[in-house]
Amino acid sequence: MASEDNKGFYDEKNGSPAASAVDPVPATGHVSGIKRRLPGFSLEVRQEESSFAATPRASNADFDPIPPSKRTWNWGAYVAYWMADAWAVSNWEVASSMIAVGLSWRMAIGACVLGNTIMGLVITVNGRMGATLHTPFPVLARMPFGYYFSYFVVLSRCVLAIVWLGVQTTTGGQCMTVLLTAIWPSFAHIPNHIPADEGITTAGMCGFVLYFLLQLPFLCIPYTKVQYFFGFKSIIAPIIFLAIFGDTLHKAGGTISHSTVITQGPTVSGSALAWAFFANLNGVLGNYATLGLNIADFSRYANKPSAQNVQALVIPIIFTIVGLLGIFTAAAAETAYGKIIWNPIEIINLWMASGSHGGRAAAAFGAIGLIIVTLGINISANSISAANDLMSFCPKYINIRRGQLLAAVIGSWGFVPWKILASAAKFLAFLGGYTIFLGPMTSILMTDYYIVRKGNVSVPDMYNFHGIYRYSPRYATNWRAVVAFFIGCIPPLPGFVNNIVVAGLGKTTVSIGGQRLFNIGYLYSFVAAGVFYWGFNRFFPHNESMMDHPETGEDIIAANDAKNVEKRRADRAQRRPSIVTQVFEV
């Protein structure tokens, strides 16, 4: 059972504070070289009196349960959050691959509606944990998986978030290149000094670097205030995308009925059509399977548990509208430009083709809008998630802000995302099929909280490495979760490998059955892992971690929050912070 003492953890067996992190006492009179050169800088992140963590190595102000004073997201914030996420180039183009493999546009929309409805329910139900306990996903993962295996789960999610952050930065760099070309047409004629196999030109690299630098201050907006930026984007993004659709439709003579996108029915039939539908449904589910797993990183900011319930309605509605507009714009482009164009950035580029001032001005405003769009999705879907994950590995030195900046550097430069987009078909197939690993993790987390424990969990013990969720003194891992995870992800694995090889124009000997199991990989892995995890706990329960009531430590959190708020007020009154400081201060 968790300790009621707010001074730190208590090891019940040894009668002493938990020894997971005992910090040495620094020698007095010693000042490091960094502190001498930068007196305002500290490698260690800002600490507030923690509700449950014994030492800075276990948590920090951002990693602790969110206190009442920082629960600033109401239902409108979650609407703005998903508006920021949905209005994106990738969601605009989502139907393109579906139609390419033989589905009609109506079936493509059907797959979008069904997939986003399912994912909306998963996100809302999973998000209830964060909205109730106010802890981040890496901490919640310790509950079913144990302390050590939870790091594997967190790392799996972290790598994906960082890669997609880099990919979105590349998209933003393309928008920046369009903007620079619209302002200075000669920018398009900058000599290229980068080899062709790198997948980017000198002009493109200039746009990428400028966008990367532009997004850094936006990544520093604190989580208690970032919802206002999401609200701003939720106004700008629809205007930009509707303008692209409206202009393309106008140039097409106000009709889309002559396009093959609309007139062409399914190009496959029978079982091939059914499995093509399921494969694309799986792709829609995989599109946001990442947030389905770690939505607690955002729902924990809710001012009340019901605030995040609006996601169940917002997600299918907004994503369906964006997908429909993408289809109709591509159809109109066939008449307007003589070819089907799915990428809105390409359409904005065409506005400059005439060389007129009006065309260049329209392209510039369109590019600015899309830059705001990519900034929003990089914050909402990638950087905050990656930051929470990185923070779990080293909370003494990494908070959310540092984690976001670190993730941006790694994703934008370490993974060379421009090359991924240009040539790495296998790697993109790998990212798309990664859902077979995310599905079991999500299902196990939900099954553990709602079915096995019925919500009776201990938040203090999630921060105690010697607490009830250690499971094994030596391995600190719950074997039930590990076995259920592999039962969920191993059967679709041959189809996953086949998908990667085929994307690289190769062939495998994987059977049709194996390929089709991968086509429903997320659904299979989610259901199988959840059922087996429940079964293992039913017949082999871990009684030491079972409770008959929830222990959230809310009274301790509120008491510490009141003291920390008072300290912050006194500090502000003493130093009179500038407007810029107030904007970026948590």
Coordinates of C-alpha atoms in Angstrom, one line a residue:
M1 CA 0.0 0.0 0.0
A2 CA 1.2 3.5 -0.7
S3 CA 2.6 5.6 2.0
E4 CA 0.4 8.5 3.3
D5 CA 3.5 10.5 4.2
N6 CA 4.1 13.4 1.8
K7 CA 7.8 13.5 2.6
G8 CA 8.7 10.8 0.2
F9 CA 8.4 7.0 -0.3
Y10 CA 8.7 4.5 2.4
D11 CA 10.0 1.0 2.0
E12 CA 7.6 -1.0 4.1
K13 CA 9.8 -4.1 4.2
N14 CA 13.0 -2.3 5.3
G15 CA 11.4 0.5 7.2
S16 CA 13.5 3.1 5.3
P17 CA 13.1 5.5 2.4
A18 CA 13.1 3.7 -0.9
A19 CA 16.7 3.3 -2.2
S20 CA 15.9 3.6 -5.9
A21 CA 17.5 7.0 -6.0
V22 CA 19.7 8.4 -3.2
D23 CA 21.4 11.6 -4.2
P24 CA 24.9 12.4 -2.9
V25 CA 25.2 15.6 -1.0
P26 CA 27.2 18.1 -3.0
A27 CA 30.4 19.4 -1.6
T28 CA 30.0 23.0 -0.3
G29 CA 32.1 25.7 -1.9
H30 CA 32.3 23.9 -5.3
V31 CA 31.0 25.7 -8.3
S32 CA 31.1 24.0 -11.7
G33 CA 32.6 25.6 -14.8
I34 CA 29.2 25.8 -16.5
K35 CA 27.7 27.7 -13.5
R36 CA 30.6 30.2 -13.5
R37 CA 30.2 30.9 -17.2
L38 CA 26.4 30.8 -17.2
P39 CA 25.2 31.8 -13.7
G40 CA 21.5 31.5 -14.6
F41 CA 21.8 28.0 -16.1
S42 CA 21.5 24.7 -14.3
L43 CA 21.8 21.2 -15.7
E44 CA 19.3 20.0 -13.2
V45 CA 15.7 21.1 -14.0
R46 CA 13.6 23.2 -11.8
Q47 CA 12.2 21.2 -8.8
E48 CA 9.1 21.8 -6.8
E49 CA 8.3 19.9 -3.6
S50 CA 7.2 16.6 -5.1
S51 CA 4.0 14.9 -3.9
F52 CA 5.4 11.4 -4.0
A53 CA 9.0 11.2 -5.4
A54 CA 11.7 10.9 -2.9
T55 CA 14.5 12.5 -4.9
P56 CA 15.0 14.5 -8.1
R57 CA 16.1 11.3 -9.9
A58 CA 12.5 9.9 -9.6
S59 CA 10.5 12.9 -10.8
N60 CA 10.3 16.6 -11.4
A61 CA 7.6 19.3 -11.5
D62 CA 6.5 18.3 -15.0
F63 CA 6.6 14.5 -14.3
D64 CA 4.6 14.7 -11.1
P65 CA 0.8 14.4 -11.1
I66 CA -0.6 17.6 -12.5
P67 CA -1.7 19.8 -9.5
P68 CA -5.1 21.6 -9.4
S69 CA -3.6 25.0 -10.3
K70 CA -2.2 23.6 -13.6
R71 CA -5.3 21.7 -14.7
T72 CA -6.3 24.3 -17.3
W73 CA -7.8 22.3 -20.2
N74 CA -11.6 22.4 -20.5
W75 CA -13.7 20.7 -23.1
G76 CA -13.0 23.5 -25.6
A77 CA -9.3 22.9 -25.2
Y78 CA -9.7 19.3 -26.4
V79 CA -11.8 20.5 -29.4
A80 CA -9.0 22.9 -30.3
Y81 CA -6.4 20.2 -29.7
W82 CA -8.0 17.8 -32.2
M83 CA -8.7 20.7 -34.7
A84 CA -5.0 21.3 -34.5
D85 CA -4.2 17.7 -35.1
A86 CA -6.8 16.9 -37.8
W87 CA -6.2 19.8 -40.1
A88 CA -2.9 18.4 -41.5
V89 CA -1.5 17.5 -44.9
S90 CA -1.3 13.8 -44.0
N91 CA -5.0 13.6 -43.0
W92 CA -5.9 15.6 -46.2
E93 CA -4.2 12.9 -48.3
V94 CA -5.4 9.9 -46.3
A95 CA -7.8 8.7 -49.0
S96 CA -5.2 8.8 -51.8
S97 CA -3.7 5.4 -50.9
M98 CA -7.1 3.8 -50.4
I99 CA -8.3 4.8 -53.9
A100 CA -5.0 3.7 -55.4
V101 CA -5.5 0.1 -54.1
G102 CA -9.0 -0.2 -55.6
L103 CA -11.5 1.4 -53.2
S104 CA -14.1 3.9 -54.4
W105 CA -14.1 7.3 -52.7
R106 CA -17.3 6.4 -50.8
M107 CA -15.6 3.2 -49.4
A108 CA -12.5 5.3 -48.5
I109 CA -14.7 7.7 -46.5
G110 CA -16.4 4.7 -44.9
A111 CA -13.1 3.4 -43.7
C112 CA -12.2 6.8 -42.4
V113 CA -15.5 7.2 -40.5
L114 CA -15.3 3.7 -39.0
G115 CA -11.6 3.8 -38.1
N116 CA -11.8 7.3 -36.5
T117 CA -14.9 6.3 -34.6
I118 CA -13.2 3.3 -33.1
M119 CA -10.0 5.3 -32.4
G120 CA -12.1 8.1 -30.8
L121 CA -13.6 5.7 -28.4
V122 CA -10.2 4.1 -27.6
I123 CA -8.7 7.6 -27.0
T124 CA -11.5 8.8 -24.8
V125 CA -11.7 5.6 -22.7
N126 CA -7.9 5.5 -22.3
G127 CA -7.8 9.3 -21.7
R128 CA -10.1 8.9 -18.7
M129 CA -7.1 7.5 -16.7
G130 CA -5.0 10.6 -17.2
A131 CA -8.0 12.9 -16.5
T132 CA -8.6 11.0 -13.2
L133 CA -5.1 10.3 -12.0
H134 CA -3.4 13.3 -13.7
T135 CA -0.2 11.3 -14.3
P136 CA 1.7 11.0 -17.6
F137 CA 1.6 7.9 -19.8
P138 CA 5.2 6.7 -18.8
V139 CA 4.1 6.6 -15.2
L140 CA 0.8 4.8 -15.9
A141 CA 2.6 2.2 -18.0
R142 CA 4.4 1.0 -14.8
M143 CA 1.0 -0.2 -13.4
P144 CA 0.5 -3.1 -15.8
F145 CA 4.0 -3.7 -17.1
G146 CA 6.1 -3.2 -14.1
Y147 CA 8.9 -0.6 -13.7
Y148 CA 11.6 -2.1 -16.0
F149 CA 9.4 -3.4 -18.9
S150 CA 7.5 -0.1 -18.9
Y151 CA 10.7 1.6 -20.2
F152 CA 10.6 -0.7 -23.3
V153 CA 6.9 0.4 -23.8
V154 CA 7.9 4.1 -23.4
L155 CA 10.9 3.8 -25.7
S156 CA 8.8 2.2 -28.4
R157 CA 6.4 5.1 -28.3
C158 CA 9.2 7.7 -28.0
V159 CA 11.1 6.7 -31.1
L160 CA 7.9 6.8 -33.2
A161 CA 7.1 10.3 -31.9
I162 CA 10.6 11.6 -32.6
V163 CA 10.6 10.2 -36.2
W164 CA 7.3 11.7 -37.0
L165 CA 8.4 15.0 -35.5
G166 CA 11.2 15.1 -38.0
V167 CA 8.9 14.1 -40.9
Q168 CA 6.5 16.9 -40.0
T169 CA 9.5 19.3 -39.8
T170 CA 10.4 18.3 -43.4
T171 CA 6.8 19.1 -44.4
G172 CA 7.0 22.5 -42.7
G173 CA 10.3 23.1 -44.5
Q174 CA 8.6 22.5 -47.8
C175 CA 6.0 25.1 -46.8
M176 CA 8.7 27.5 -45.9
T177 CA 10.4 27.0 -49.3
V178 CA 7.1 27.9 -51.0
L179 CA 6.8 31.0 -48.9
L180 CA 10.4 32.1 -49.7
T181 CA 9.8 31.5 -53.4
A182 CA 6.5 33.5 -53.3
I183 CA 8.3 36.5 -51.7
W184 CA 11.5 36.2 -53.8
P185 CA 11.0 34.2 -57.0
S186 CA 14.7 34.1 -57.6
F187 CA 14.9 31.8 -54.5
A188 CA 13.7 28.9 -56.8
H189 CA 16.8 29.3 -58.9
I190 CA 19.4 28.9 -56.1
P191 CA 22.1 26.6 -57.4
N192 CA 21.9 23.1 -55.9
H193 CA 25.0 21.8 -54.2
I194 CA 23.5 18.8 -52.4
P195 CA 23.7 15.3 -54.1
A196 CA 20.5 14.1 -55.7
D197 CA 20.3 10.9 -53.7
E198 CA 20.0 13.0 -50.5
G199 CA 16.4 13.8 -51.4
I200 CA 16.7 17.6 -50.8
T201 CA 18.0 20.6 -52.7
T202 CA 20.0 23.5 -51.4
A203 CA 16.8 25.7 -51.5
G204 CA 14.9 23.0 -49.7
M205 CA 17.5 22.7 -47.0
C206 CA 17.4 26.5 -46.5
G207 CA 13.6 26.2 -46.0
F208 CA 14.1 23.3 -43.7
V209 CA 16.6 25.1 -41.5
L210 CA 14.5 28.2 -41.2
Y211 CA 11.4 26.2 -40.3
F212 CA 13.3 24.2 -37.7
L213 CA 14.5 27.5 -36.1
L214 CA 11.0 29.0 -36.3
Q215 CA 9.4 26.1 -34.4
L216 CA 11.8 26.1 -31.5
P217 CA 10.1 29.0 -29.6
F218 CA 6.7 27.4 -30.2
L219 CA 8.0 24.2 -28.5
C220 CA 8.8 26.3 -25.5
I221 CA 5.1 27.3 -24.9
P222 CA 4.2 25.6 -21.6
Y223 CA 1.5 22.9 -21.5
T224 CA -0.7 25.1 -19.3
K225 CA -1.0 27.7 -22.1
V226 CA -0.4 25.8 -25.4
Q227 CA -4.2 25.2 -25.8
Y228 CA -4.5 28.8 -26.8
F229 CA -2.2 28.2 -29.7
F230 CA -4.3 25.2 -30.7
G231 CA -7.3 27.4 -30.6
F232 CA -5.6 29.9 -32.9
K233 CA -4.6 27.1 -35.3
S234 CA -8.2 25.7 -35.3
I235 CA -9.3 29.0 -36.8
I236 CA -6.4 29.4 -39.3
A237 CA -6.2 25.8 -40.6
P238 CA -9.8 25.5 -41.9
I239 CA -9.6 28.8 -43.6
I240 CA -6.4 27.8 -45.5
F241 CA -7.7 24.4 -46.5
L242 CA -11.1 25.7 -47.5
A243 CA -9.4 28.4 -49.6
I244 CA -7.4 25.7 -51.4
F245 CA -10.5 23.7 -52.0
G246 CA -12.6 26.7 -53.1
D247 CA -9.9 28.0 -55.5
T248 CA -9.4 24.6 -57.1
L249 CA -13.2 24.0 -57.4
H250 CA -13.6 27.5 -59.0
K251 CA -10.9 26.7 -61.6
A252 CA -12.6 23.4 -62.3
G253 CA -15.8 25.2 -63.2
G254 CA -17.6 24.6 -59.9
T255 CA -17.9 20.8 -60.4
I256 CA -16.1 17.6 -59.5
S257 CA -18.5 15.2 -61.3
H258 CA -16.1 14.7 -64.3
S259 CA -13.2 13.5 -62.2
T260 CA -12.2 9.8 -62.2
V261 CA -11.8 10.1 -58.4
I262 CA -15.6 10.5 -58.2
T263 CA -16.9 8.6 -61.2
Q264 CA -14.6 5.5 -60.8
G265 CA -16.0 2.7 -58.6
P266 CA -14.0 0.0 -56.9
T267 CA -11.4 -1.6 -59.2
V268 CA -11.3 -4.8 -57.3
S269 CA -14.2 -7.1 -56.2
G270 CA -15.1 -10.0 -53.9
S271 CA -12.8 -11.0 -51.1
A272 CA -10.0 -8.8 -52.6
L273 CA -12.2 -5.7 -52.1
A274 CA -13.1 -6.8 -48.5
W275 CA -9.5 -7.3 -47.5
A276 CA -8.5 -4.0 -49.2
F277 CA -11.1 -2.3 -47.0
F278 CA -9.8 -3.9 -43.9
A279 CA -6.2 -3.1 -44.7
N280 CA -7.1 0.5 -45.1
L281 CA -9.2 0.5 -42.0
N282 CA -6.2 -0.8 -40.2
G283 CA -4.2 2.1 -41.7
V284 CA -6.7 4.6 -40.4
L285 CA -6.5 3.0 -36.9
G286 CA -2.7 3.1 -37.1
N287 CA -2.7 6.8 -38.0
Y288 CA -3.5 7.7 -34.4
A289 CA -2.7 4.5 -32.5
T290 CA 0.2 6.4 -31.0
L291 CA -2.1 8.9 -29.3
G292 CA -4.5 6.0 -28.5
L293 CA -1.6 4.7 -26.3
N294 CA -0.3 7.9 -24.7
I295 CA -3.4 10.2 -24.6
A296 CA -2.9 10.5 -20.8
D297 CA 0.0 12.9 -21.6
F298 CA -2.7 15.4 -22.6
S299 CA -5.8 14.3 -20.7
R300 CA -4.0 14.8 -17.4
Y301 CA -4.4 18.5 -17.9
A302 CA -8.2 18.3 -17.8
N303 CA -9.9 20.5 -15.3
K304 CA -12.3 17.7 -14.6
P305 CA -12.5 14.0 -15.8
S306 CA -15.5 14.6 -18.1
A307 CA -13.7 17.5 -20.0
Q308 CA -11.9 15.1 -22.3
N309 CA -15.1 13.0 -23.2
V310 CA -15.8 15.4 -26.1
Q311 CA -13.0 13.6 -28.0
A312 CA -15.3 10.7 -28.8
L313 CA -17.4 13.0 -31.0
V314 CA -14.8 15.4 -32.3
I315 CA -12.3 12.9 -33.7
P316 CA -14.6 11.1 -36.2
I317 CA -16.4 14.3 -37.2
I318 CA -13.3 16.5 -37.8
F319 CA -11.2 13.8 -39.5
T320 CA -14.0 12.8 -41.8
I321 CA -14.5 16.4 -42.9
V322 CA -10.8 16.8 -43.6
G323 CA -10.7 13.5 -45.6
L324 CA -13.7 14.5 -47.6
L325 CA -12.2 17.9 -48.5
G326 CA -9.0 16.2 -49.6
I327 CA -11.0 13.9 -51.9
F328 CA -13.0 16.7 -53.4
T329 CA -10.0 18.9 -53.9
A330 CA -8.1 16.1 -55.7
A331 CA -11.1 15.5 -57.9
A332 CA -11.4 19.3 -58.7
A333 CA -7.6 19.4 -59.5
E334 CA -8.0 16.8 -62.2
T335 CA -10.2 19.2 -64.1
A336 CA -8.4 22.4 -63.1
Y337 CA -4.8 21.3 -63.6
G338 CA -5.2 18.2 -65.8
K339 CA -4.0 15.7 -63.1
I340 CA -5.1 14.5 -59.7
I341 CA -3.3 16.4 -57.0
W342 CA -3.5 15.2 -53.4
N343 CA -0.8 17.3 -51.8
P344 CA -2.1 20.9 -51.0
I345 CA 1.5 22.2 -51.0
E346 CA 1.7 21.3 -54.7
I347 CA -1.5 23.2 -55.4
I348 CA -0.2 26.3 -53.6
N349 CA 3.0 26.1 -55.7
L350 CA 0.8 26.2 -58.8
W351 CA -0.7 29.5 -57.7
M352 CA 2.7 31.1 -58.5
A353 CA 2.8 29.6 -62.0
S354 CA 1.4 32.7 -63.7
G355 CA 4.0 34.9 -62.0
S356 CA 1.4 37.5 -61.1
H357 CA 1.6 39.5 -57.9
G358 CA -1.8 38.2 -56.9
G359 CA -0.8 34.5 -57.4
R360 CA 2.4 35.1 -55.4
A361 CA 0.5 36.8 -52.6
A362 CA -2.0 34.0 -52.4
A363 CA 0.8 31.4 -52.3
A364 CA 2.6 33.3 -49.6
F365 CA -0.5 33.5 -47.4
G366 CA -1.3 29.8 -48.1
A367 CA 2.2 28.8 -47.1
I368 CA 2.1 30.8 -43.9
G369 CA -1.2 29.0 -43.1
L370 CA 0.3 25.6 -43.7
I371 CA 3.4 26.5 -41.6
I372 CA 1.0 27.2 -38.7
V373 CA -0.7 23.9 -39.5
T374 CA 2.5 21.9 -39.2
L375 CA 3.6 23.7 -36.1
G376 CA 0.3 22.8 -34.4
I377 CA 0.5 19.1 -35.3
N378 CA 4.2 18.8 -34.3
I379 CA 3.3 20.2 -30.9
S380 CA 0.1 18.3 -30.4
A381 CA 1.0 14.9 -31.8
N382 CA 4.7 14.6 -31.5
S383 CA 6.8 16.9 -29.4
I384 CA 4.9 16.8 -26.1
S385 CA 4.5 13.0 -26.3
A386 CA 8.2 12.6 -27.0
A387 CA 9.1 15.0 -24.2
N388 CA 7.1 13.0 -21.6
D389 CA 8.8 9.8 -22.8
L390 CA 12.4 11.3 -22.7
M391 CA 11.6 12.8 -19.3
S392 CA 10.8 9.4 -17.8
F393 CA 14.4 8.2 -18.5
C394 CA 16.1 11.2 -16.8
P395 CA 13.7 13.4 -14.8
K396 CA 16.5 15.1 -12.9
Y397 CA 17.8 16.7 -16.1
I398 CA 14.9 16.6 -18.6
N399 CA 11.6 18.4 -18.2
I400 CA 8.9 18.8 -20.9
R401 CA 10.5 21.9 -22.4
R402 CA 14.0 20.4 -22.6
G403 CA 12.5 17.1 -23.9
Q404 CA 10.7 18.9 -26.7
L405 CA 13.8 20.7 -27.8
L406 CA 15.9 17.5 -27.6
A407 CA 13.3 15.6 -29.6
A408 CA 13.2 18.3 -32.2
V409 CA 17.0 18.1 -32.7
I410 CA 17.1 14.3 -32.8
G411 CA 14.1 14.0 -35.1
S412 CA 15.1 16.8 -37.5
W413 CA 18.8 16.0 -37.8
G414 CA 19.5 12.6 -36.3
F415 CA 16.9 10.7 -38.5
V416 CA 17.5 12.8 -41.7
P417 CA 13.7 12.9 -42.3
W418 CA 14.0 14.5 -45.8
K419 CA 15.7 11.3 -47.0
I420 CA 13.0 9.2 -45.3
L421 CA 10.3 11.0 -47.3
A422 CA 12.3 10.9 -50.5
S423 CA 13.4 7.3 -50.8
A424 CA 12.9 5.1 -47.7
A425 CA 9.7 3.3 -48.7
K426 CA 10.6 0.4 -46.4
F427 CA 11.1 2.7 -43.4
L428 CA 7.7 4.3 -44.1
A429 CA 6.1 0.9 -44.3
F430 CA 7.8 0.0 -41.0
L431 CA 6.3 3.1 -39.4
G432 CA 2.9 2.4 -40.8
G433 CA 2.8 -1.2 -39.6
Y434 CA 4.2 -0.4 -36.1
T435 CA 0.6 -0.5 -34.9
I436 CA 0.9 -4.2 -34.2
F437 CA 3.1 -3.3 -31.2
L438 CA 1.0 -0.3 -30.1
G439 CA -2.3 -2.2 -30.1
P440 CA -1.3 -4.7 -27.4
M441 CA 0.3 -2.0 -25.2
T442 CA -2.9 0.1 -25.3
S443 CA -5.2 -2.9 -24.7
I444 CA -3.1 -4.2 -21.7
L445 CA -3.1 -0.7 -20.1
M446 CA -6.9 -0.3 -20.5
T447 CA -7.7 -3.9 -19.4
D448 CA -5.5 -3.6 -16.3
Y449 CA -7.1 -0.3 -15.1
Y450 CA -10.8 -0.9 -16.0
I451 CA -11.3 -4.7 -15.8
V452 CA -8.5 -6.2 -13.6
R453 CA -8.3 -3.4 -11.0
K454 CA -11.6 -1.6 -11.6
G455 CA -9.9 1.7 -11.1
N456 CA -8.5 0.8 -7.7
V457 CA -4.9 1.9 -8.2
S458 CA -2.2 3.7 -6.2
V459 CA -0.6 6.7 -7.7
P460 CA 2.1 7.0 -5.0
D461 CA 3.2 3.5 -5.7
M462 CA 3.7 4.4 -9.4
Y463 CA 6.5 6.7 -8.3
N464 CA 7.9 4.2 -5.9
F465 CA 10.4 1.8 -7.5
H466 CA 10.0 -0.5 -4.5
G467 CA 6.2 -0.2 -4.5
I468 CA 3.4 -2.6 -5.3
Y469 CA 3.9 -2.4 -9.0
R470 CA 7.4 -3.8 -8.9
Y471 CA 6.0 -7.4 -9.3
S472 CA 9.4 -9.1 -9.2
P473 CA 12.1 -8.0 -6.7
R474 CA 14.8 -8.8 -9.3
Y475 CA 13.2 -8.1 -12.7
A476 CA 10.6 -5.4 -11.7
T477 CA 8.4 -6.7 -14.6
N478 CA 4.9 -8.2 -14.8
W479 CA 5.2 -11.4 -16.7
R480 CA 1.5 -11.4 -17.5
A481 CA 1.7 -8.2 -19.4
V482 CA 4.9 -9.4 -21.3
V483 CA 3.4 -12.7 -22.4
A484 CA 0.1 -11.0 -23.4
F485 CA 2.0 -8.4 -25.4
F486 CA 3.9 -11.0 -27.4
I487 CA 0.7 -13.0 -28.0
G488 CA -0.7 -9.9 -29.5
C489 CA 2.2 -8.8 -31.7
I490 CA 3.9 -12.1 -32.9
P491 CA 1.1 -13.6 -35.1
P492 CA 0.9 -10.5 -37.4
L493 CA 4.7 -10.2 -37.5
P494 CA 5.2 -12.2 -40.7
G495 CA 2.7 -10.0 -42.5
F496 CA 4.5 -6.9 -41.1
V497 CA 7.8 -8.1 -42.5
N498 CA 6.1 -8.9 -45.9
N499 CA 4.7 -5.4 -46.0
I500 CA 8.1 -3.9 -45.5
V501 CA 9.7 -6.1 -48.2
V502 CA 6.9 -5.5 -50.7
A503 CA 7.3 -1.7 -50.1
G504 CA 10.9 -2.1 -51.3
L505 CA 9.7 -3.9 -54.4
G506 CA 10.8 -7.3 -53.1
K507 CA 8.9 -10.6 -52.5
T508 CA 8.5 -13.0 -49.6
T509 CA 7.0 -16.4 -49.0
V510 CA 4.5 -15.2 -46.4
S511 CA 1.2 -16.9 -46.9
I512 CA -2.0 -15.1 -47.8
G513 CA -3.3 -15.9 -44.3
G514 CA -0.3 -14.2 -42.7
Q515 CA -0.8 -11.1 -45.0
R516 CA -4.5 -10.9 -44.1
L517 CA -3.8 -11.2 -40.4
F518 CA -1.5 -8.2 -40.7
N519 CA -4.4 -6.4 -42.6
I520 CA -6.4 -6.5 -39.3
G521 CA -3.2 -6.2 -37.2
Y522 CA -4.3 -3.5 -34.8
L523 CA -7.7 -5.0 -34.2
Y524 CA -6.3 -8.5 -33.7
S525 CA -3.4 -7.4 -31.4
F526 CA -5.6 -5.2 -29.4
V527 CA -8.3 -7.9 -28.7
A528 CA -5.9 -10.8 -28.3
A529 CA -3.6 -9.0 -25.9
G530 CA -6.4 -7.7 -23.8
V531 CA -8.2 -11.1 -23.5
F532 CA -5.0 -13.0 -22.6
Y533 CA -3.9 -10.4 -20.1
W534 CA -7.3 -10.6 -18.4
G535 CA -7.1 -14.4 -18.4
F536 CA -3.6 -14.4 -16.9
N537 CA -4.8 -12.1 -14.1
R538 CA -7.9 -14.2 -13.6
F539 CA -6.1 -17.5 -13.0
F540 CA -2.7 -16.2 -11.8
P541 CA -3.5 -12.9 -10.0
H542 CA -0.8 -10.7 -8.4
N543 CA -2.6 -10.2 -5.1
E544 CA 0.0 -7.9 -3.6
S545 CA -0.9 -5.1 -6.1
M546 CA -4.6 -5.4 -5.8
M547 CA -6.5 -2.8 -3.8
D548 CA -10.1 -2.3 -2.7
H549 CA -10.1 1.5 -3.2
P550 CA -8.2 4.0 -5.3
E551 CA -5.4 5.9 -3.7
T552 CA -4.7 9.0 -5.8
G553 CA -3.1 11.1 -3.1
E554 CA -5.2 14.1 -4.2
D555 CA -5.0 15.7 -0.7
I556 CA -1.2 15.5 -0.7
I557 CA -1.1 16.9 -4.3
A558 CA -3.4 19.8 -3.4
A559 CA -1.5 20.7 -0.2
N560 CA 1.8 20.8 -2.0
D561 CA 0.2 22.7 -4.9
A562 CA -1.0 25.4 -2.5
K563 CA 2.5 25.8 -1.1
N564 CA 4.1 25.9 -4.5
V565 CA 1.6 28.5 -5.8
E566 CA 2.3 30.7 -2.9
K567 CA 6.1 30.4 -3.6
R568 CA 5.6 31.3 -7.2
R569 CA 3.5 34.3 -6.4
A570 CA 6.1 35.6 -3.9
D571 CA 8.8 35.1 -6.5
R572 CA 6.9 37.0 -9.2
A573 CA 6.2 39.8 -6.8
Q574 CA 9.9 40.1 -6.1
R575 CA 11.3 39.9 -9.6
R576 CA 8.5 41.5 -11.7
P577 CA 8.7 39.1 -14.7
S578 CA 8.5 40.6 -18.3
I579 CA 5.7 39.8 -20.7
V580 CA 7.9 37.3 -22.5
T581 CA 8.7 35.5 -19.3
Q582 CA 5.0 35.3 -18.4
V583 CA 4.2 33.8 -21.8
F584 CA 6.7 31.0 -21.5
E585 CA 6.4 30.4 -17.7
V586 CA 4.6 27.3 -16.6

